[in-house]
PDB file of C-alpha atoms in Angstrom:
ATOM      1  CA  MET A  14     -26.975  55.238 -32.599  1.00 61.00           C
ATOM      2  CA  LYS A  15     -29.294  53.041 -34.578  1.00 64.00           C
ATOM      3  CA  ASP A  16     -30.921  50.070 -32.909  1.00 65.00           C
ATOM      4  CA  GLU A  17     -29.202  47.623 -35.216  1.00 67.00           C
ATOM      5  CA  GLU A  18     -25.672  49.390 -34.277  1.00 67.00           C
ATOM      6  CA  LYS A  19     -26.569  48.980 -30.280  1.00 60.00           C
ATOM      7  CA  SER A  20     -27.294  45.349 -30.914  1.00 67.00           C
ATOM      8  CA  ASP A  21     -24.302  44.560 -32.181  1.00 69.00           C
ATOM      9  CA  VAL A  22     -22.535  46.579 -29.464  1.00 67.00           C
ATOM     10  CA  LEU A  23     -24.271  44.402 -27.111  1.00 70.00           C
ATOM     11  CA  SER A  24     -23.674  41.645 -29.224  1.00 73.00           C
ATOM     12  CA  HIS A  25     -20.258  41.829 -29.048  1.00 69.00           C
ATOM     13  CA  LEU A  26     -19.903  42.597 -25.515  1.00 71.00           C
ATOM     14  CA  ARG A  27     -21.759  39.666 -24.430  1.00 73.00           C
ATOM     15  CA  ASP A  28     -19.294  37.500 -26.309  1.00 77.00           C
ATOM     16  CA  ASP A  29     -16.502  39.419 -24.919  1.00 75.00           C
ATOM     17  CA  TYR A  30     -17.981  38.920 -21.172  1.00 73.00           C
ATOM     18  CA  TRP A  31     -18.782  34.734 -22.079  1.00 76.00           C
ATOM     19  CA  ARG A  32     -14.791  34.218 -23.230  1.00 76.00           C
ATOM     20  CA  THR A  33     -13.551  36.314 -20.580  1.00 75.00           C
ATOM     21  CA  VAL A  34     -15.535  34.122 -18.067  1.00 70.00           C
ATOM     22  CA  SER A  35     -14.600  30.758 -19.841  1.00 69.00           C
ATOM     23  CA  GLU A  36     -10.432  32.093 -19.545  1.00 67.00           C
ATOM     24  CA  GLU A  37     -10.578  32.350 -16.354  1.00 60.00           C
ATOM     25  CA  GLU A  38     -12.779  29.255 -15.518  1.00 61.00           C
ATOM     26  CA  ASP A  39      -9.648  27.488 -17.876  1.00 59.00           C
ATOM     27  CA  GLU A  40      -6.908  29.500 -15.413  1.00 57.00           C
ATOM     28  CA  ASP A  41      -8.544  28.299 -12.320  1.00 57.00           C
ATOM     29  CA  GLU A  42      -8.635  24.606 -13.367  1.00 58.00           C
ATOM     30  CA  ALA A  43      -4.939  25.601 -14.587  1.00 60.00           C
ATOM     31  CA  GLN A  44      -4.237  26.391 -10.889  1.00 77.00           C
ATOM     32  CA  VAL A  45      -5.403  23.404  -9.058  1.00 83.00           C
ATOM     33  CA  ALA A  46      -2.495  21.383  -7.888  1.00 92.00           C
ATOM     34  CA  THR A  47      -2.077  18.076  -8.571  1.00 93.00           C
ATOM     35  CA  VAL A  48       0.013  15.337  -6.961  1.00 95.00           C
ATOM     36  CA  GLN A  49       1.192  11.886  -8.134  1.00 96.00           C
ATOM     37  CA  TYR A  50       0.625   8.668  -6.336  1.00 97.00           C
ATOM     38  CA  LEU A  51       1.444   4.913  -6.474  1.00 97.00           C
ATOM     39  CA  LEU A  52      -1.933   2.542  -6.391  1.00 97.00           C
ATOM     40  CA  PHE A  53      -1.888  -0.364  -4.514  1.00 96.00           C
ATOM     41  CA  ARG A  54      -4.018  -2.657  -2.865  1.00 94.00           C
ATOM     42  CA  VAL A  55      -3.606  -4.818   0.537  1.00 93.00           C
ATOM     43  CA  GLY A  56      -6.067  -7.101   1.234  1.00 89.00           C
ATOM     44  CA  ASP A  57      -9.570  -5.927  -0.316  1.00 88.00           C
ATOM     45  CA  ARG A  58      -8.579  -2.017   0.803  1.00 90.00           C
ATOM     46  CA  LEU A  59      -6.856   0.263  -2.004  1.00 93.00           C
ATOM     47  CA  PHE A  60      -3.867   2.746  -0.411  1.00 94.00           C
ATOM     48  CA  ALA A  61      -1.593   4.992  -2.308  1.00 96.00           C
ATOM     49  CA  PHE A  62       1.881   6.512  -1.563  1.00 97.00           C
ATOM     50  CA  GLU A  63       3.127   9.741  -2.840  1.00 96.00           C
ATOM     51  CA  THR A  64       5.438   9.129  -5.842  1.00 96.00           C
ATOM     52  CA  SER A  65       8.165  11.464  -4.849  1.00 96.00           C
ATOM     53  CA  PHE A  66       8.759   9.020  -1.399  1.00 96.00           C
ATOM     54  CA  CYS A  67       8.854   5.853  -3.867  1.00 96.00           C
ATOM     55  CA  ARG A  68      12.142   4.546  -5.196  1.00 93.00           C
ATOM     56  CA  GLN A  69      11.742   1.342  -7.182  1.00 93.00           C
ATOM     57  CA  VAL A  70       8.964  -2.026  -7.218  1.00 95.00           C
ATOM     58  CA  TYR A  71       9.941  -4.882  -7.326  1.00 91.00           C
ATOM     59  CA  ARG A  72       8.801  -8.727  -7.531  1.00 91.00           C
ATOM     60  CA  VAL A  73       9.224 -10.111  -4.349  1.00 88.00           C
ATOM     61  CA  PRO A  74      12.888 -11.542  -4.064  1.00 87.00           C
ATOM     62  CA  GLU A  75      14.553 -13.590  -0.820  1.00 89.00           C
ATOM     63  CA  VAL A  76      13.965 -11.741   1.989  1.00 91.00           C
ATOM     64  CA  VAL A  77      16.676 -12.918   4.745  1.00 91.00           C
ATOM     65  CA  PRO A  78      15.130 -13.178   8.421  1.00 91.00           C
ATOM     66  CA  VAL A  79      16.332 -10.996  10.910  1.00 89.00           C
ATOM     67  CA  PRO A  80      15.997 -12.319  14.639  1.00 88.00           C
ATOM     68  CA  GLN A  81      14.408 -10.369  17.551  1.00 85.00           C
ATOM     69  CA  VAL A  82      12.539  -7.589  15.422  1.00 86.00           C
ATOM     70  CA  PRO A  83       8.691  -7.061  15.340  1.00 85.00           C
ATOM     71  CA  GLY A  84       6.643  -9.044  13.290  1.00 85.00           C
ATOM     72  CA  HIS A  85       6.068  -6.513  10.482  1.00 90.00           C
ATOM     73  CA  ILE A  86       9.433  -6.484   9.598  1.00 89.00           C
ATOM     74  CA  LEU A  87      10.080  -9.825   7.389  1.00 90.00           C
ATOM     75  CA  GLY A  88      13.666  -9.163   7.086  1.00 90.00           C
ATOM     76  CA  ILE A  89      16.358  -7.430   4.485  1.00 91.00           C
ATOM     77  CA  ILE A  90      16.882  -7.411   1.036  1.00 91.00           C
ATOM     78  CA  ASN A  91      19.572  -6.477  -1.086  1.00 89.00           C
ATOM     79  CA  VAL A  92      18.519  -3.493  -3.589  1.00 87.00           C
ATOM     80  CA  ARG A  93      21.234  -2.690  -5.846  1.00 86.00           C
ATOM     81  CA  GLY A  94      23.897  -3.127  -3.380  1.00 88.00           C
ATOM     82  CA  ARG A  95      22.318  -1.915  -0.767  1.00 88.00           C
ATOM     83  CA  VAL A  96      20.603  -3.682   2.900  1.00 90.00           C
ATOM     84  CA  VAL A  97      17.363  -2.860   3.490  1.00 91.00           C
ATOM     85  CA  SER A  98      14.334  -4.055   5.628  1.00 91.00           C
ATOM     86  CA  ALA A  99      11.368  -5.480   4.422  1.00 93.00           C
ATOM     87  CA  THR A 100       8.087  -4.432   5.833  1.00 93.00           C
ATOM     88  CA  ALA A 101       4.612  -6.223   5.628  1.00 93.00           C
ATOM     89  CA  LEU A 102       2.086  -3.339   5.102  1.00 93.00           C
ATOM     90  CA  SER A 103      -0.583  -5.444   6.419  1.00 92.00           C
ATOM     91  CA  GLN A 104       0.800  -6.227   9.508  1.00 91.00           C
ATOM     92  CA  LEU A 105       1.808  -2.639  10.276  1.00 90.00           C
ATOM     93  CA  LEU A 106      -1.566  -1.477   9.396  1.00 90.00           C
ATOM     94  CA  HIS A 107      -3.129  -4.338  10.943  1.00 88.00           C
ATOM     95  CA  ILE A 108      -5.385  -5.582   8.234  1.00 87.00           C
ATOM     96  CA  GLU A 109      -5.685  -8.977   6.557  1.00 87.00           C
ATOM     97  CA  GLY A 110      -3.719  -9.199   3.281  1.00 80.00           C
ATOM     98  CA  ASP A 111      -2.663 -11.950   0.922  1.00 77.00           C
ATOM     99  CA  ALA A 112       1.001 -10.839  -0.478  1.00 76.00           C
ATOM    100  CA  SER A 113       2.043 -14.425  -1.394  1.00 77.00           C
ATOM    101  CA  GLY A 114       0.849 -14.423  -4.712  1.00 79.00           C
ATOM    102  CA  GLN A 115       2.117 -13.613  -8.163  1.00 87.00           C
ATOM    103  CA  THR A 116       1.311 -10.065  -8.109  1.00 90.00           C
ATOM    104  CA  ALA A 117       2.908  -9.573  -4.469  1.00 92.00           C
ATOM    105  CA  ARG A 118       5.618  -6.571  -5.087  1.00 94.00           C
ATOM    106  CA  LEU A 119       7.837  -4.592  -2.809  1.00 95.00           C
ATOM    107  CA  ILE A 120       7.874  -0.580  -3.150  1.00 96.00           C
ATOM    108  CA  VAL A 121      11.032   0.799  -1.987  1.00 95.00           C
ATOM    109  CA  ILE A 122       9.690   4.163  -0.086  1.00 95.00           C
ATOM    110  CA  SER A 123      12.446   6.661   1.401  1.00 92.00           C
ATOM    111  CA  ASP A 124      11.845  10.015   3.861  1.00 88.00           C
ATOM    112  CA  HIS A 125      14.767  12.323   4.095  1.00 81.00           C
ATOM    113  CA  MET A 126      16.304   9.738   6.365  1.00 84.00           C
ATOM    114  CA  SER A 127      16.090   5.906   5.896  1.00 87.00           C
ATOM    115  CA  SER A 128      14.570   3.646   3.252  1.00 90.00           C
ATOM    116  CA  THR A 129      12.163   0.319   3.646  1.00 93.00           C
ATOM    117  CA  ALA A 130      10.715  -2.182   1.571  1.00 94.00           C
ATOM    118  CA  MET A 131       7.057  -2.600   1.772  1.00 95.00           C
ATOM    119  CA  LEU A 132       5.144  -5.684   0.978  1.00 94.00           C
ATOM    120  CA  VAL A 133       2.240  -5.306  -0.785  1.00 95.00           C
ATOM    121  CA  ASP A 134      -0.559  -7.566  -2.711  1.00 94.00           C
ATOM    122  CA  HIS A 135      -0.655  -5.743  -5.928  1.00 94.00           C
ATOM    123  CA  VAL A 136       0.656  -2.754  -7.776  1.00 96.00           C
ATOM    124  CA  ASP A 137      -1.813  -1.161  -9.749  1.00 95.00           C
ATOM    125  CA  LYS A 138      -0.968   2.154 -11.146  1.00 95.00           C
ATOM    126  CA  ILE A 139       0.118   5.467 -11.265  1.00 96.00           C
ATOM    127  CA  VAL A 140      -1.967   8.495 -10.775  1.00 96.00           C
ATOM    128  CA  ASP A 141      -2.672  12.411 -10.966  1.00 95.00           C
ATOM    129  CA  VAL A 142      -5.124  13.299  -8.175  1.00 96.00           C
ATOM    130  CA  ARG A 143      -6.102  17.008  -7.731  1.00 95.00           C
ATOM    131  CA  THR A 144      -5.424  17.934  -4.047  1.00 93.00           C
ATOM    132  CA  ASP A 145      -8.931  19.794  -3.819  1.00 93.00           C
ATOM    133  CA  GLU A 146     -10.586  16.127  -4.277  1.00 93.00           C
ATOM    134  CA  ILE A 147      -8.619  14.859  -1.236  1.00 91.00           C
ATOM    135  CA  GLN A 148     -10.990  14.384   1.352  1.00 91.00           C
ATOM    136  CA  GLN A 149      -9.887  14.027   5.396  1.00 89.00           C
ATOM    137  CA  PRO A 150      -9.748   9.948   6.377  1.00 86.00           C
ATOM    138  CA  GLY A 151     -12.772   9.165   7.160  1.00 81.00           C
ATOM    139  CA  PHE A 152     -12.487   5.264   9.086  1.00 70.00           C
ATOM    140  CA  GLY A 153     -10.897   4.796  12.406  1.00 69.00           C
ATOM    141  CA  GLY A 154      -9.171   1.767  13.635  1.00 64.00           C
ATOM    142  CA  PRO A 155      -5.666   0.593  13.134  1.00 63.00           C
ATOM    143  CA  GLY A 156      -3.497   2.450  10.546  1.00 73.00           C
ATOM    144  CA  ARG A 157      -5.530   5.465  10.758  1.00 83.00           C
ATOM    145  CA  GLU A 158      -2.600   7.104  11.818  1.00 87.00           C
ATOM    146  CA  PHE A 159      -0.527   6.978   8.709  1.00 93.00           C
ATOM    147  CA  ALA A 160      -3.686   8.203   6.545  1.00 93.00           C
ATOM    148  CA  THR A 161      -3.255  11.596   5.085  1.00 93.00           C
ATOM    149  CA  GLY A 162      -6.611  11.661   3.187  1.00 93.00           C
ATOM    150  CA  GLU A 163      -8.966   9.752   1.139  1.00 93.00           C
ATOM    151  CA  VAL A 164     -10.137  10.176  -2.512  1.00 94.00           C
ATOM    152  CA  LEU A 165     -12.181   8.367  -4.981  1.00 94.00           C
ATOM    153  CA  ILE A 166     -10.337   6.970  -8.040  1.00 94.00           C
ATOM    154  CA  ASP A 167     -12.226   5.009 -10.725  1.00 92.00           C
ATOM    155  CA  GLU A 168     -15.537   5.371  -8.286  1.00 93.00           C
ATOM    156  CA  LYS A 169     -12.935   3.266  -5.466  1.00 93.00           C
ATOM    157  CA  LEU A 170     -12.060   4.763  -2.336  1.00 91.00           C
ATOM    158  CA  VAL A 171      -8.178   5.251  -1.763  1.00 93.00           C
ATOM    159  CA  VAL A 172      -6.775   5.735   1.445  1.00 93.00           C
ATOM    160  CA  LEU A 173      -3.538   7.770   0.958  1.00 94.00           C
ATOM    161  CA  LEU A 174      -0.636   6.902   3.457  1.00 95.00           C
ATOM    162  CA  SER A 175       2.000   9.507   4.475  1.00 95.00           C
ATOM    163  CA  VAL A 176       5.541   8.034   4.247  1.00 96.00           C
ATOM    164  CA  PRO A 177       7.307  10.274   6.679  1.00 94.00           C
ATOM    165  CA  ARG A 178       4.504   9.221   9.118  1.00 92.00           C
ATOM    166  CA  ILE A 179       5.196   5.454   8.737  1.00 93.00           C
ATOM    167  CA  MET A 180       9.130   5.816   8.773  1.00 92.00           C
ATOM    168  CA  SER A 181       8.916   7.897  11.806  1.00 89.00           C
ATOM    169  CA  ALA A 182       6.486   5.943  13.874  1.00 88.00           C
ATOM    170  CA  PRO A 183       7.592   3.843  17.081  1.00 85.00           C
ATOM    171  CA  ALA A 184       7.071   0.480  15.356  1.00 84.00           C
ATOM    172  CA  MET A 185       9.323   1.154  12.781  1.00 83.00           C
ATOM    173  CA  VAL A 186      12.298   1.702  14.941  1.00 76.00           C
ATOM    174  CA  ILE A 187      14.215  -1.020  15.999  1.00 70.00           C
ATOM    175  CA  ASP A 188      16.241  -0.938  18.830  1.00 61.00           C
ATOM    176  CA  PHE A 189      19.018  -3.868  19.286  1.00 57.00           C
ATOM    177  CA  ARG A 190      20.524  -2.477  22.677  1.00 56.00           C
ATOM    178  CA  ARG A 191      20.424  -3.951  25.613  1.00 45.00           C
ATOM    179  CA  SER A 192      19.536  -2.707  28.845  1.00 40.00           C
ATOM    180  CA  GLU A 193      21.997  -2.864  31.533  1.00 39.00           C
TER     181      GLU A 193
END
């Protein structure tokens, strides 16, 4: 084989190698799972719920107060003919929020057993989050028990909240039975 032929063969092999490596990288990126999250603000912090648990987002309607419930339960609302509790997420998380403005919204969340409308200061947007970018929660204190992770979105830290953890929390269970 002449030197020129060897050079052509080696060049062809090198090109095939790099094409294969590039295709494998593309396949690896395609295999990384993403999850959609609804971003919202409570106070000066950003949070997100997985969209598979979010049913609707509403402007805050009239909330009918219910006596003898914990302070984070604001009352009940009518959601398309269904009675749903309204919960102040800021009070549940023990952080300061200002859900009294024009941007305040109720996010109706639901797990397999129940629903509630979470009052938040502002709903931002829906984003796709790569699961390999989610970090363990790095903060302590109130609300940590509801966090599944943290992620940077647009260079801002977002705390990912677990709807099943929130819905199964003792603070979300209202028991009107009286002990005898």
